[in-house]
Amino acid sequence: MNSVPATLRSFTALLLRGGSLPAAAPPAARCHSSSHRIVFQFCRTMASTGNNKNNNNNNNSSQLLAPNKKAKKQKEPLRIVKTKEQRRKRGDVHGPNTVYLQVVGAGSRGSPASLYLFSEYNRYLFNCGEGTQRLMQEHKLKAARLDNIFLTRLSWKNVGGLSGMILTLKDTGVPQCVLSGPPQLENYLNAIKSFSGQLEDIELLVRPYTEETYTDDTMTVYQVPIFAQSTSDGRKPSSQSPASPKRDNGGDNPGSPGEKQKASRDTSLVVSFICRLHPKKGNFLVTQAKELGLPVGTAAIGRLIADLKNGKSVMYEGKEIRPEQVCTPSDPGPVFIVVECPSDEFVEAVCSNQQLKRHQTGGPEDPAVLVVHMTPESVLKTDEYKEWMERFPSETEHLIINEHACTVHNFRSYKIQAQLNMIHPEIFPELKSYKTKEPQAALHVPNVRAECLLKFQLRPVMEWQRDAIPPCNTEEFVKEASEVPNFLEEVDKCRQISLTDAAEPSEKYPEVVFLGTGSALPMKTRNVSGTLVNISPSQSVLLDCGEGTFGQLCRQYGDGVDEALTKISTVFISHLHADHHTGLIKILYQRQRALTTVGKPFSPVYLVAPVQIMTWLSQYNNYCEEILNHINLIPSYFLCDGAEIHKQRMKSFIQALLKKNDLTKFQTCTVRHCKNAFACSFTHQSGWKLAFSGDTMPCQEFVHIGNNANLLIHEATLEDGLEEEALEKKHSTTSQAIGIGMKMSAEFIMLNHFSQRYAKIPLFSEDFSNRVGISFDHMRICFRDFKILPRLIPALKTLFAEDIGEMEERRERRELKLCRESGFYVNSEQKTSDAAVVGRGAKREQEEAATHNETKRVKSS
């Protein structure tokens, strides 16, 4: 009872002295610089006091029940229920009016091969490789009604983005999602639950190919299983892993496959999908009906229209009215086919399949209007496959999705990078794209090569539509930035800095490339966690590896991506949240391909990670594709101070890691985030040291292992003033991250892992100094840039002034709301000013709602 008057007395004294409040728990950082901050901190204290009082009066009963309380099963969204009710009332059992297929990922090397099918009743996805959810988010392809995902094959190329997509669907409120395709999908879902939790808020079902037919409001889908022919030596097609000797895991890898190595893995199956839209009634022609004397506009017309649209003639005033007189022809429902033929072993099986033949020329079923070929160029070049394509009618359209696609997918990344490049071309290099060197197949049927967002409309008019394809014009991006007030003046200052720096000789390595600087889920301009440290011209270490990291490498290095991959000898995974490790498998497969391409012998990477990662990797290895031969696991706890290592094999792994990367020390420590979360630091033979926080609250153990680091890369998920949210989510604010760097005596601090509410640039704290920089995707720095990076901040603030202004308005609205909730109000003049702020920021309410839903995807224990 006495806490509130005491707080009021403290606050009054503060106003008289102009000082700052005692820190609340947790403190609102840097609130002592102005009276506005004093008011905000007072309100935070009042709110905390009130909340604590209310919580104490609840007898703690709800807290005791909460852990065992199951989440309610989500109902169908109201809009879907209403749509179905309206259709039932009007007796509409025929197909939708608008249907189109749209390319999400065109299949180029750094992008997925995936298709989005839209109708006013349903949404569907065909294949879900890494980066699919980022593309859908960037291009506003909504997932809110995506309840069916069709997968042609259980390979990482097709399912690499599925775990992230499922988590997004769960967060969006989709009650149920059905996965159609290989039966091993059941095992894959069980495997991803090892790091995502039980996913109780969304019902996940698998519809294997043995359940051939699926029907809903839009179409009927037939699953067509296709089994590969045996290779010349009698074996089934192998997985992508290199042939390597069986290794004794020495018991260090819990969950290692042992005798279950090939229990259920089957790479000889692909599933094609034949999709037939439901018939659609013809449209009723009002003008013609009036001319024939029908009672248009009266109650009597309803029954007449229903009969006529159902193909029945009607009698009205002694006159027969036939359907063709007042209705357009009905649409019987077009057929399209999605087929994947991944290698030569599948060609004969695809070309001889009887179900697919039924939709070719002379077949008993309606011919396909579109065939989507998710097929590599090597298969398209075979005579047998070419002849199979030619057996479809000449009117059939053919869409090719493979690595020959030449299209920009993440155009906003290219845009922001082109504008940042104006500030400093070396630190913000222009993005590139990988171009395959394989010649394109000469096909004898008309075909279209996939591009991102290319549409094929099935209804109302069957046609290709290219208007949604995103433009990528660097000159336009530069022109847009040039029109920002005062930006060109700041660019000129940065150019002078660049010229001065270029005149000073310095060492290029180590070089740090930021591949993903966002948190939780991939967004338009920031991918999830991934940082490449090029230790020397020949060796690299990858720190975290979120979904889409390989795609970021392709955009960073273009045709040089294979060379960059071959240099990666070590990968550090800080913890098992999906945004930190689900890009690993793709990196491992592509690294093996790169080693083959450049003619280097294969060797596993040293994987420093929580030992629990083996549960996920072993299940994927057992049921999907071989992966364990790509890694030598070093559990993170073996590199902590005081760790006892009894097995000689593990000691040899650690020594080999150090020798391979010319390191004298590689240390880890547990941090304050989720269970089994680690940070790391490593020291080079030449004396430099780098520390990487992963995800954590301020942590003293990390200060210890990172002491005197030349470079600290520390997460700064949230802005100052959100200490309570940071505490709840176990992350750091900007000032907390900088504070750790100061305690560590780090030479320079790079802030990283920003909440996606700071899409382009984070809010700056008063603690920023000439020892602090902020990271962007595709940023490239070395130690010589430490003195340059703080001098680029004025140009960054100018370029993103509008975004910074909007974020500051949101922060003020948040603080005002807290003041109101605590019952404290300022004078009327301040109220008027506050009202203006609220008005200016009203258009951002939707963004705030979105960030409210941005939660860390933590596995519940």
PDB file of N, CA and C in Angstrom, residues 269 327 356:
ATOM      1  N   LEU A 269      11.200 -42.242 -55.386  1.00  0.00           N
ATOM      2  CA  LEU A 269       9.806 -41.875 -55.604  1.00  0.00           C
ATOM      3  C   LEU A 269       9.658 -40.374 -55.843  1.00  0.00           C
ATOM      4  N   CYS A 327     -27.497 -17.664 -71.485  1.00  0.00           N
ATOM      5  CA  CYS A 327     -26.331 -17.982 -70.651  1.00  0.00           C
ATOM      6  C   CYS A 327     -25.103 -18.184 -71.529  1.00  0.00           C
ATOM      7  N   LEU A 356      -0.697 -40.130 -66.766  1.00  0.00           N
ATOM      8  CA  LEU A 356      -0.319 -38.904 -67.472  1.00  0.00           C
ATOM      9  C   LEU A 356      -0.692 -39.001 -68.952  1.00  0.00           C
TER      10      LEU A 356
END
